[in-house]
Amino acid sequence: MNTVQSQGGTKAPRKVVVPFCCVTTIPGKFTVPGAQVIPPQQQPVPPVPPVVKPQISVAWNSCLNLRLQRQDISVTACNDQAPCGTIPACVTKISGCIQFIASTPVQGNNTSTLQPDGSPQPSSSSVCCKGCVCVDQCVGCQLLQCAQPCPGDLGNFTIEVKNESVCIKTCEPCSGSSAYPTSQMVKFTGNFVITYNPPKTPAPPIPSPCGD
């Protein structure tokens, strides 16, 4: 049995913030423009802030679904909309996962082309990593009459990517590996902001004891 506080059936949109993170490794001689540089742990110096804003791209596939679950809940904050005690309710959840791939430009230390003004342009490519975050968040709770079914309209939701960032950190040399004497860890972070919009249908009548 779940315990909730009655909130009077608000219809305002609700935001759910889901952090994401993924890490990959590149050889030590490459640079990531705009990335914050974090020195190795043995060097007591502060992180180096980025000079330019990093160019970060995030692609994602949403495997999220809205689902309704009828269950008994215990109301602990009573008001004129909900009596105290155990009553039936329809709980709305956003559940599933979000698959994502994050990428940013990376530059080598040699020049391959010239810019329009004749100045050298470093060779460049992109570095990326992938990940998946899980979501199981309650976004609504609708009180019901004793025999009343759950409503058919679940509402809808949107997803945005916010606060993307990338940082690099020099890694310790791998034991027995001579291919890359030094390497760098590239870490992507950010947030998926899920905005849930409740259905605009009227709320059901105030719950009453069965048989009333």
JSON list of C-alpha atoms in Angstrom, two decimals:
[
{"chain": "A", "resi": 1, "resn": "MET", "atom": "CA", "xyz": [0.00, 0.00, 0.00]},
{"chain": "A", "resi": 2, "resn": "ASN", "atom": "CA", "xyz": [1.32, 3.47, -0.88]},
{"chain": "A", "resi": 3, "resn": "THR", "atom": "CA", "xyz": [1.14, 6.58, 1.26]},
{"chain": "A", "resi": 4, "resn": "VAL", "atom": "CA", "xyz": [0.60, 9.96, -0.40]},
{"chain": "A", "resi": 5, "resn": "GLN", "atom": "CA", "xyz": [-0.45, 13.47, 0.48]},
{"chain": "A", "resi": 6, "resn": "SER", "atom": "CA", "xyz": [-3.59, 14.80, -1.18]},
{"chain": "A", "resi": 7, "resn": "GLN", "atom": "CA", "xyz": [-2.81, 17.79, -3.42]},
{"chain": "A", "resi": 8, "resn": "GLY", "atom": "CA", "xyz": [-6.27, 18.76, -4.54]},
{"chain": "A", "resi": 9, "resn": "GLY", "atom": "CA", "xyz": [-6.02, 17.48, -8.13]},
{"chain": "A", "resi": 10, "resn": "THR", "atom": "CA", "xyz": [-3.74, 20.12, -9.65]},
{"chain": "A", "resi": 11, "resn": "LYS", "atom": "CA", "xyz": [-3.59, 20.18, -13.46]},
{"chain": "A", "resi": 12, "resn": "ALA", "atom": "CA", "xyz": [-0.32, 22.10, -13.77]},
{"chain": "A", "resi": 13, "resn": "PRO", "atom": "CA", "xyz": [2.47, 20.55, -15.88]},
{"chain": "A", "resi": 14, "resn": "ARG", "atom": "CA", "xyz": [5.08, 18.66, -13.91]},
{"chain": "A", "resi": 15, "resn": "LYS", "atom": "CA", "xyz": [8.79, 18.47, -14.74]},
{"chain": "A", "resi": 16, "resn": "VAL", "atom": "CA", "xyz": [10.96, 15.43, -14.09]},
{"chain": "A", "resi": 17, "resn": "VAL", "atom": "CA", "xyz": [14.75, 15.91, -14.35]},
{"chain": "A", "resi": 18, "resn": "VAL", "atom": "CA", "xyz": [16.74, 12.80, -15.31]},
{"chain": "A", "resi": 19, "resn": "PRO", "atom": "CA", "xyz": [20.57, 13.20, -15.23]},
{"chain": "A", "resi": 20, "resn": "PHE", "atom": "CA", "xyz": [22.65, 11.38, -17.83]},
{"chain": "A", "resi": 21, "resn": "CYS", "atom": "CA", "xyz": [26.37, 10.65, -18.10]},
{"chain": "A", "resi": 22, "resn": "CYS", "atom": "CA", "xyz": [28.69, 8.66, -20.35]},
{"chain": "A", "resi": 23, "resn": "VAL", "atom": "CA", "xyz": [32.46, 8.33, -20.63]},
{"chain": "A", "resi": 24, "resn": "THR", "atom": "CA", "xyz": [34.89, 7.42, -23.41]},
{"chain": "A", "resi": 25, "resn": "THR", "atom": "CA", "xyz": [38.67, 7.51, -23.85]},
{"chain": "A", "resi": 26, "resn": "ILE", "atom": "CA", "xyz": [40.88, 9.17, -26.49]},
{"chain": "A", "resi": 27, "resn": "PRO", "atom": "CA", "xyz": [44.69, 9.35, -26.95]},
{"chain": "A", "resi": 28, "resn": "GLY", "atom": "CA", "xyz": [46.41, 12.10, -24.99]},
{"chain": "A", "resi": 29, "resn": "LYS", "atom": "CA", "xyz": [47.50, 14.30, -27.93]},
{"chain": "A", "resi": 30, "resn": "PHE", "atom": "CA", "xyz": [43.96, 15.12, -29.07]},
{"chain": "A", "resi": 31, "resn": "THR", "atom": "CA", "xyz": [42.06, 18.18, -27.85]},
{"chain": "A", "resi": 32, "resn": "VAL", "atom": "CA", "xyz": [38.35, 18.76, -27.29]},
{"chain": "A", "resi": 33, "resn": "PRO", "atom": "CA", "xyz": [37.53, 22.43, -27.96]},
{"chain": "A", "resi": 34, "resn": "GLY", "atom": "CA", "xyz": [35.51, 24.00, -25.16]},
{"chain": "A", "resi": 35, "resn": "ALA", "atom": "CA", "xyz": [35.89, 21.09, -22.74]},
{"chain": "A", "resi": 36, "resn": "GLN", "atom": "CA", "xyz": [36.76, 21.74, -19.12]},
{"chain": "A", "resi": 37, "resn": "VAL", "atom": "CA", "xyz": [40.20, 20.28, -18.35]},
{"chain": "A", "resi": 38, "resn": "ILE", "atom": "CA", "xyz": [40.50, 18.39, -15.05]},
{"chain": "A", "resi": 39, "resn": "PRO", "atom": "CA", "xyz": [44.14, 17.80, -13.98]},
{"chain": "A", "resi": 40, "resn": "PRO", "atom": "CA", "xyz": [45.26, 14.39, -12.67]},
{"chain": "A", "resi": 41, "resn": "GLN", "atom": "CA", "xyz": [44.58, 13.77, -8.99]},
{"chain": "A", "resi": 42, "resn": "GLN", "atom": "CA", "xyz": [48.25, 13.96, -8.06]},
{"chain": "A", "resi": 43, "resn": "GLN", "atom": "CA", "xyz": [48.42, 17.57, -9.29]},
{"chain": "A", "resi": 44, "resn": "PRO", "atom": "CA", "xyz": [46.83, 19.92, -6.70]},
{"chain": "A", "resi": 45, "resn": "VAL", "atom": "CA", "xyz": [45.65, 22.53, -9.18]},
{"chain": "A", "resi": 46, "resn": "PRO", "atom": "CA", "xyz": [42.08, 23.64, -9.92]},
{"chain": "A", "resi": 47, "resn": "PRO", "atom": "CA", "xyz": [40.25, 22.59, -13.10]},
{"chain": "A", "resi": 48, "resn": "VAL", "atom": "CA", "xyz": [40.91, 24.71, -16.18]},
{"chain": "A", "resi": 49, "resn": "PRO", "atom": "CA", "xyz": [37.70, 26.45, -17.31]},
{"chain": "A", "resi": 50, "resn": "PRO", "atom": "CA", "xyz": [36.86, 26.30, -21.03]},
{"chain": "A", "resi": 51, "resn": "VAL", "atom": "CA", "xyz": [37.83, 29.24, -23.23]},
{"chain": "A", "resi": 52, "resn": "VAL", "atom": "CA", "xyz": [35.06, 28.66, -25.77]},
{"chain": "A", "resi": 53, "resn": "LYS", "atom": "CA", "xyz": [31.66, 27.04, -25.46]},
{"chain": "A", "resi": 54, "resn": "PRO", "atom": "CA", "xyz": [31.78, 23.35, -26.40]},
{"chain": "A", "resi": 55, "resn": "GLN", "atom": "CA", "xyz": [29.74, 22.06, -29.31]},
{"chain": "A", "resi": 56, "resn": "ILE", "atom": "CA", "xyz": [27.80, 19.11, -27.93]},
{"chain": "A", "resi": 57, "resn": "SER", "atom": "CA", "xyz": [25.20, 17.09, -29.82]},
{"chain": "A", "resi": 58, "resn": "VAL", "atom": "CA", "xyz": [22.88, 14.60, -28.16]},
{"chain": "A", "resi": 59, "resn": "ALA", "atom": "CA", "xyz": [20.66, 12.17, -30.07]},
{"chain": "A", "resi": 60, "resn": "TRP", "atom": "CA", "xyz": [18.18, 10.06, -28.14]},
{"chain": "A", "resi": 61, "resn": "ASN", "atom": "CA", "xyz": [15.49, 7.44, -28.55]},
{"chain": "A", "resi": 62, "resn": "SER", "atom": "CA", "xyz": [12.63, 7.59, -26.09]},
{"chain": "A", "resi": 63, "resn": "CYS", "atom": "CA", "xyz": [11.35, 4.23, -24.88]},
{"chain": "A", "resi": 64, "resn": "LEU", "atom": "CA", "xyz": [9.11, 5.89, -22.28]},
{"chain": "A", "resi": 65, "resn": "ASN", "atom": "CA", "xyz": [5.43, 5.17, -21.80]},
{"chain": "A", "resi": 66, "resn": "LEU", "atom": "CA", "xyz": [2.64, 6.57, -19.69]},
{"chain": "A", "resi": 67, "resn": "ARG", "atom": "CA", "xyz": [0.82, 3.94, -17.69]},
{"chain": "A", "resi": 68, "resn": "LEU", "atom": "CA", "xyz": [-2.02, 3.91, -15.19]},
{"chain": "A", "resi": 69, "resn": "GLN", "atom": "CA", "xyz": [-2.15, 1.71, -12.13]},
{"chain": "A", "resi": 70, "resn": "ARG", "atom": "CA", "xyz": [-5.19, 1.41, -9.87]},
{"chain": "A", "resi": 71, "resn": "GLN", "atom": "CA", "xyz": [-4.16, 0.87, -6.27]},
{"chain": "A", "resi": 72, "resn": "ASP", "atom": "CA", "xyz": [-5.14, 1.68, -2.71]},
{"chain": "A", "resi": 73, "resn": "ILE", "atom": "CA", "xyz": [-3.36, 4.64, -1.17]},
{"chain": "A", "resi": 74, "resn": "SER", "atom": "CA", "xyz": [-3.24, 6.06, 2.33]},
{"chain": "A", "resi": 75, "resn": "VAL", "atom": "CA", "xyz": [-4.10, 9.78, 2.49]},
{"chain": "A", "resi": 76, "resn": "THR", "atom": "CA", "xyz": [-2.06, 11.46, 5.23]},
{"chain": "A", "resi": 77, "resn": "ALA", "atom": "CA", "xyz": [-2.78, 15.16, 4.56]},
{"chain": "A", "resi": 78, "resn": "CYS", "atom": "CA", "xyz": [-6.55, 15.57, 4.62]},
{"chain": "A", "resi": 79, "resn": "ASN", "atom": "CA", "xyz": [-8.63, 18.39, 3.16]},
{"chain": "A", "resi": 80, "resn": "ASP", "atom": "CA", "xyz": [-12.10, 18.91, 1.74]},
{"chain": "A", "resi": 81, "resn": "GLN", "atom": "CA", "xyz": [-11.02, 17.10, -1.46]},
{"chain": "A", "resi": 82, "resn": "ALA", "atom": "CA", "xyz": [-9.89, 13.88, 0.20]},
{"chain": "A", "resi": 83, "resn": "PRO", "atom": "CA", "xyz": [-10.72, 12.23, 3.51]},
{"chain": "A", "resi": 84, "resn": "CYS", "atom": "CA", "xyz": [-8.06, 10.61, 5.64]},
{"chain": "A", "resi": 85, "resn": "GLY", "atom": "CA", "xyz": [-7.68, 6.87, 5.42]},
{"chain": "A", "resi": 86, "resn": "THR", "atom": "CA", "xyz": [-7.28, 4.28, 2.68]},
{"chain": "A", "resi": 87, "resn": "ILE", "atom": "CA", "xyz": [-9.01, 5.09, -0.61]},
{"chain": "A", "resi": 88, "resn": "PRO", "atom": "CA", "xyz": [-8.71, 3.82, -4.21]},
{"chain": "A", "resi": 89, "resn": "ALA", "atom": "CA", "xyz": [-6.72, 5.93, -6.65]},
{"chain": "A", "resi": 90, "resn": "CYS", "atom": "CA", "xyz": [-5.36, 5.84, -10.17]},
{"chain": "A", "resi": 91, "resn": "VAL", "atom": "CA", "xyz": [-1.61, 6.51, -10.21]},
{"chain": "A", "resi": 92, "resn": "THR", "atom": "CA", "xyz": [-0.01, 7.83, -13.42]},
{"chain": "A", "resi": 93, "resn": "LYS", "atom": "CA", "xyz": [3.63, 6.90, -14.05]},
{"chain": "A", "resi": 94, "resn": "ILE", "atom": "CA", "xyz": [6.23, 7.62, -16.72]},
{"chain": "A", "resi": 95, "resn": "SER", "atom": "CA", "xyz": [8.24, 4.41, -17.11]},
{"chain": "A", "resi": 96, "resn": "GLY", "atom": "CA", "xyz": [10.85, 3.05, -19.47]},
{"chain": "A", "resi": 97, "resn": "CYS", "atom": "CA", "xyz": [14.26, 4.21, -20.66]},
{"chain": "A", "resi": 98, "resn": "ILE", "atom": "CA", "xyz": [15.99, 6.81, -22.82]},
{"chain": "A", "resi": 99, "resn": "GLN", "atom": "CA", "xyz": [18.84, 5.66, -25.08]},
{"chain": "A", "resi": 100, "resn": "PHE", "atom": "CA", "xyz": [21.30, 8.40, -26.03]},
{"chain": "A", "resi": 101, "resn": "ILE", "atom": "CA", "xyz": [24.49, 9.15, -27.97]},
{"chain": "A", "resi": 102, "resn": "ALA", "atom": "CA", "xyz": [26.49, 12.27, -27.10]},
{"chain": "A", "resi": 103, "resn": "SER", "atom": "CA", "xyz": [29.23, 13.69, -29.34]},
{"chain": "A", "resi": 104, "resn": "THR", "atom": "CA", "xyz": [31.57, 16.67, -29.60]},
{"chain": "A", "resi": 105, "resn": "PRO", "atom": "CA", "xyz": [34.33, 17.75, -32.04]},
{"chain": "A", "resi": 106, "resn": "VAL", "atom": "CA", "xyz": [37.91, 16.62, -31.41]},
{"chain": "A", "resi": 107, "resn": "GLN", "atom": "CA", "xyz": [41.07, 18.04, -33.01]},
{"chain": "A", "resi": 108, "resn": "GLY", "atom": "CA", "xyz": [44.46, 16.60, -33.87]},
{"chain": "A", "resi": 109, "resn": "ASN", "atom": "CA", "xyz": [47.80, 18.42, -33.71]},
{"chain": "A", "resi": 110, "resn": "ASN", "atom": "CA", "xyz": [48.41, 18.61, -37.47]},
{"chain": "A", "resi": 111, "resn": "THR", "atom": "CA", "xyz": [46.76, 20.70, -40.19]},
{"chain": "A", "resi": 112, "resn": "SER", "atom": "CA", "xyz": [44.90, 19.16, -43.09]},
{"chain": "A", "resi": 113, "resn": "THR", "atom": "CA", "xyz": [43.15, 22.11, -44.74]},
{"chain": "A", "resi": 114, "resn": "LEU", "atom": "CA", "xyz": [43.27, 25.88, -44.89]},
{"chain": "A", "resi": 115, "resn": "GLN", "atom": "CA", "xyz": [40.53, 28.21, -43.75]},
{"chain": "A", "resi": 116, "resn": "PRO", "atom": "CA", "xyz": [39.15, 30.86, -46.19]},
{"chain": "A", "resi": 117, "resn": "ASP", "atom": "CA", "xyz": [41.59, 33.45, -44.84]},
{"chain": "A", "resi": 118, "resn": "GLY", "atom": "CA", "xyz": [44.55, 31.15, -45.51]},
{"chain": "A", "resi": 119, "resn": "SER", "atom": "CA", "xyz": [45.22, 30.23, -41.89]},
{"chain": "A", "resi": 120, "resn": "PRO", "atom": "CA", "xyz": [45.77, 26.54, -41.07]},
{"chain": "A", "resi": 121, "resn": "GLN", "atom": "CA", "xyz": [42.85, 24.50, -39.79]},
{"chain": "A", "resi": 122, "resn": "PRO", "atom": "CA", "xyz": [43.54, 21.57, -37.45]},
{"chain": "A", "resi": 123, "resn": "SER", "atom": "CA", "xyz": [42.42, 18.15, -38.57]},
{"chain": "A", "resi": 124, "resn": "SER", "atom": "CA", "xyz": [39.16, 17.34, -36.84]},
{"chain": "A", "resi": 125, "resn": "SER", "atom": "CA", "xyz": [36.66, 14.60, -36.26]},
{"chain": "A", "resi": 126, "resn": "SER", "atom": "CA", "xyz": [34.14, 13.77, -33.53]},
{"chain": "A", "resi": 127, "resn": "VAL", "atom": "CA", "xyz": [34.24, 11.67, -30.38]},
{"chain": "A", "resi": 128, "resn": "CYS", "atom": "CA", "xyz": [31.11, 10.10, -28.95]},
{"chain": "A", "resi": 129, "resn": "CYS", "atom": "CA", "xyz": [29.80, 7.76, -26.30]},
{"chain": "A", "resi": 130, "resn": "LYS", "atom": "CA", "xyz": [26.48, 6.12, -25.62]},
{"chain": "A", "resi": 131, "resn": "GLY", "atom": "CA", "xyz": [24.32, 5.28, -22.64]},
{"chain": "A", "resi": 132, "resn": "CYS", "atom": "CA", "xyz": [20.85, 4.56, -21.35]},
{"chain": "A", "resi": 133, "resn": "VAL", "atom": "CA", "xyz": [18.93, 5.96, -18.38]},
{"chain": "A", "resi": 134, "resn": "CYS", "atom": "CA", "xyz": [15.89, 4.37, -16.73]},
{"chain": "A", "resi": 135, "resn": "VAL", "atom": "CA", "xyz": [12.80, 6.25, -15.58]},
{"chain": "A", "resi": 136, "resn": "ASP", "atom": "CA", "xyz": [10.04, 5.13, -13.22]},
{"chain": "A", "resi": 137, "resn": "GLN", "atom": "CA", "xyz": [8.43, 8.30, -11.93]},
{"chain": "A", "resi": 138, "resn": "CYS", "atom": "CA", "xyz": [4.98, 8.97, -10.48]},
{"chain": "A", "resi": 139, "resn": "VAL", "atom": "CA", "xyz": [3.58, 12.13, -12.08]},
{"chain": "A", "resi": 140, "resn": "GLY", "atom": "CA", "xyz": [-0.09, 12.04, -11.05]},
{"chain": "A", "resi": 141, "resn": "CYS", "atom": "CA", "xyz": [-2.51, 10.57, -8.55]},
{"chain": "A", "resi": 142, "resn": "GLN", "atom": "CA", "xyz": [-6.26, 10.78, -9.12]},
{"chain": "A", "resi": 143, "resn": "LEU", "atom": "CA", "xyz": [-8.64, 9.79, -6.34]},
{"chain": "A", "resi": 144, "resn": "LEU", "atom": "CA", "xyz": [-11.51, 7.50, -7.38]},
{"chain": "A", "resi": 145, "resn": "GLN", "atom": "CA", "xyz": [-14.92, 6.40, -6.27]},
{"chain": "A", "resi": 146, "resn": "CYS", "atom": "CA", "xyz": [-14.94, 2.84, -4.94]},
{"chain": "A", "resi": 147, "resn": "ALA", "atom": "CA", "xyz": [-15.97, 1.20, -8.23]},
{"chain": "A", "resi": 148, "resn": "GLN", "atom": "CA", "xyz": [-14.89, 3.95, -10.63]},
{"chain": "A", "resi": 149, "resn": "PRO", "atom": "CA", "xyz": [-12.46, 2.85, -13.39]},
{"chain": "A", "resi": 150, "resn": "CYS", "atom": "CA", "xyz": [-9.27, 4.70, -14.27]},
{"chain": "A", "resi": 151, "resn": "PRO", "atom": "CA", "xyz": [-9.77, 7.43, -16.91]},
{"chain": "A", "resi": 152, "resn": "GLY", "atom": "CA", "xyz": [-8.83, 6.74, -20.52]},
{"chain": "A", "resi": 153, "resn": "ASP", "atom": "CA", "xyz": [-6.92, 10.00, -21.07]},
{"chain": "A", "resi": 154, "resn": "LEU", "atom": "CA", "xyz": [-3.40, 9.75, -19.65]},
{"chain": "A", "resi": 155, "resn": "GLY", "atom": "CA", "xyz": [-2.14, 13.15, -20.81]},
{"chain": "A", "resi": 156, "resn": "ASN", "atom": "CA", "xyz": [1.16, 13.51, -22.67]},
{"chain": "A", "resi": 157, "resn": "PHE", "atom": "CA", "xyz": [4.81, 14.43, -22.15]},
{"chain": "A", "resi": 158, "resn": "THR", "atom": "CA", "xyz": [7.73, 16.06, -23.95]},
{"chain": "A", "resi": 159, "resn": "ILE", "atom": "CA", "xyz": [11.51, 15.59, -23.58]},
{"chain": "A", "resi": 160, "resn": "GLU", "atom": "CA", "xyz": [14.25, 18.23, -23.79]},
{"chain": "A", "resi": 161, "resn": "VAL", "atom": "CA", "xyz": [18.02, 18.10, -23.28]},
{"chain": "A", "resi": 162, "resn": "LYS", "atom": "CA", "xyz": [19.41, 20.73, -20.89]},
{"chain": "A", "resi": 163, "resn": "ASN", "atom": "CA", "xyz": [22.72, 21.62, -19.22]},
{"chain": "A", "resi": 164, "resn": "GLU", "atom": "CA", "xyz": [24.95, 19.63, -21.57]},
{"chain": "A", "resi": 165, "resn": "SER", "atom": "CA", "xyz": [28.66, 19.74, -20.68]},
{"chain": "A", "resi": 166, "resn": "VAL", "atom": "CA", "xyz": [31.87, 17.90, -21.48]},
{"chain": "A", "resi": 167, "resn": "CYS", "atom": "CA", "xyz": [35.14, 17.60, -19.58]},
{"chain": "A", "resi": 168, "resn": "ILE", "atom": "CA", "xyz": [38.45, 15.80, -20.13]},
{"chain": "A", "resi": 169, "resn": "LYS", "atom": "CA", "xyz": [40.86, 14.31, -17.63]},
{"chain": "A", "resi": 170, "resn": "THR", "atom": "CA", "xyz": [44.27, 12.73, -18.14]},
{"chain": "A", "resi": 171, "resn": "CYS", "atom": "CA", "xyz": [44.20, 9.04, -17.23]},
{"chain": "A", "resi": 172, "resn": "GLU", "atom": "CA", "xyz": [46.91, 7.03, -15.54]},
{"chain": "A", "resi": 173, "resn": "PRO", "atom": "CA", "xyz": [48.98, 4.97, -18.04]},
{"chain": "A", "resi": 174, "resn": "CYS", "atom": "CA", "xyz": [47.60, 1.47, -18.46]},
{"chain": "A", "resi": 175, "resn": "SER", "atom": "CA", "xyz": [49.82, -1.25, -17.01]},
{"chain": "A", "resi": 176, "resn": "GLY", "atom": "CA", "xyz": [51.64, -3.14, -19.76]},
{"chain": "A", "resi": 177, "resn": "SER", "atom": "CA", "xyz": [50.22, -0.96, -22.54]},
{"chain": "A", "resi": 178, "resn": "SER", "atom": "CA", "xyz": [52.56, 1.06, -24.77]},
{"chain": "A", "resi": 179, "resn": "ALA", "atom": "CA", "xyz": [50.15, 2.00, -27.57]},
{"chain": "A", "resi": 180, "resn": "TYR", "atom": "CA", "xyz": [49.10, 5.22, -25.83]},
{"chain": "A", "resi": 181, "resn": "PRO", "atom": "CA", "xyz": [51.53, 6.36, -23.09]},
{"chain": "A", "resi": 182, "resn": "THR", "atom": "CA", "xyz": [48.86, 8.78, -21.94]},
{"chain": "A", "resi": 183, "resn": "SER", "atom": "CA", "xyz": [45.16, 8.88, -22.60]},
{"chain": "A", "resi": 184, "resn": "GLN", "atom": "CA", "xyz": [42.28, 11.18, -21.77]},
{"chain": "A", "resi": 185, "resn": "MET", "atom": "CA", "xyz": [38.88, 10.43, -20.36]},
{"chain": "A", "resi": 186, "resn": "VAL", "atom": "CA", "xyz": [36.09, 12.41, -22.05]},
{"chain": "A", "resi": 187, "resn": "LYS", "atom": "CA", "xyz": [32.98, 12.70, -19.90]},
{"chain": "A", "resi": 188, "resn": "PHE", "atom": "CA", "xyz": [29.60, 13.95, -21.13]},
{"chain": "A", "resi": 189, "resn": "THR", "atom": "CA", "xyz": [26.90, 15.04, -18.67]},
{"chain": "A", "resi": 190, "resn": "GLY", "atom": "CA", "xyz": [23.49, 16.70, -18.90]},
{"chain": "A", "resi": 191, "resn": "ASN", "atom": "CA", "xyz": [19.82, 16.38, -18.05]},
{"chain": "A", "resi": 192, "resn": "PHE", "atom": "CA", "xyz": [16.76, 15.05, -19.81]},
{"chain": "A", "resi": 193, "resn": "VAL", "atom": "CA", "xyz": [13.88, 17.28, -18.73]},
{"chain": "A", "resi": 194, "resn": "ILE", "atom": "CA", "xyz": [10.55, 15.47, -19.07]},
{"chain": "A", "resi": 195, "resn": "THR", "atom": "CA", "xyz": [7.48, 17.73, -18.94]},
{"chain": "A", "resi": 196, "resn": "TYR", "atom": "CA", "xyz": [4.27, 15.88, -18.14]},
{"chain": "A", "resi": 197, "resn": "ASN", "atom": "CA", "xyz": [1.00, 17.56, -19.19]},
{"chain": "A", "resi": 198, "resn": "PRO", "atom": "CA", "xyz": [-2.01, 16.13, -17.32]},
{"chain": "A", "resi": 199, "resn": "PRO", "atom": "CA", "xyz": [-5.29, 15.52, -19.17]},
{"chain": "A", "resi": 200, "resn": "LYS", "atom": "CA", "xyz": [-7.63, 18.50, -19.26]},
{"chain": "A", "resi": 201, "resn": "THR", "atom": "CA", "xyz": [-10.72, 16.44, -18.50]},
{"chain": "A", "resi": 202, "resn": "PRO", "atom": "CA", "xyz": [-12.62, 17.35, -15.33]},
{"chain": "A", "resi": 203, "resn": "ALA", "atom": "CA", "xyz": [-11.63, 15.64, -12.10]},
{"chain": "A", "resi": 204, "resn": "PRO", "atom": "CA", "xyz": [-13.96, 12.92, -10.77]},
{"chain": "A", "resi": 205, "resn": "PRO", "atom": "CA", "xyz": [-16.33, 13.65, -7.87]},
{"chain": "A", "resi": 206, "resn": "ILE", "atom": "CA", "xyz": [-14.94, 13.78, -4.35]},
{"chain": "A", "resi": 207, "resn": "PRO", "atom": "CA", "xyz": [-14.51, 10.21, -3.07]},
{"chain": "A", "resi": 208, "resn": "SER", "atom": "CA", "xyz": [-17.15, 8.95, -0.70]},
{"chain": "A", "resi": 209, "resn": "PRO", "atom": "CA", "xyz": [-17.52, 5.72, 1.28]},
{"chain": "A", "resi": 210, "resn": "CYS", "atom": "CA", "xyz": [-18.71, 2.73, -0.75]},
{"chain": "A", "resi": 211, "resn": "GLY", "atom": "CA", "xyz": [-22.46, 2.49, -0.94]},
{"chain": "A", "resi": 212, "resn": "ASP", "atom": "CA", "xyz": [-23.12, 6.19, -0.23]}
]
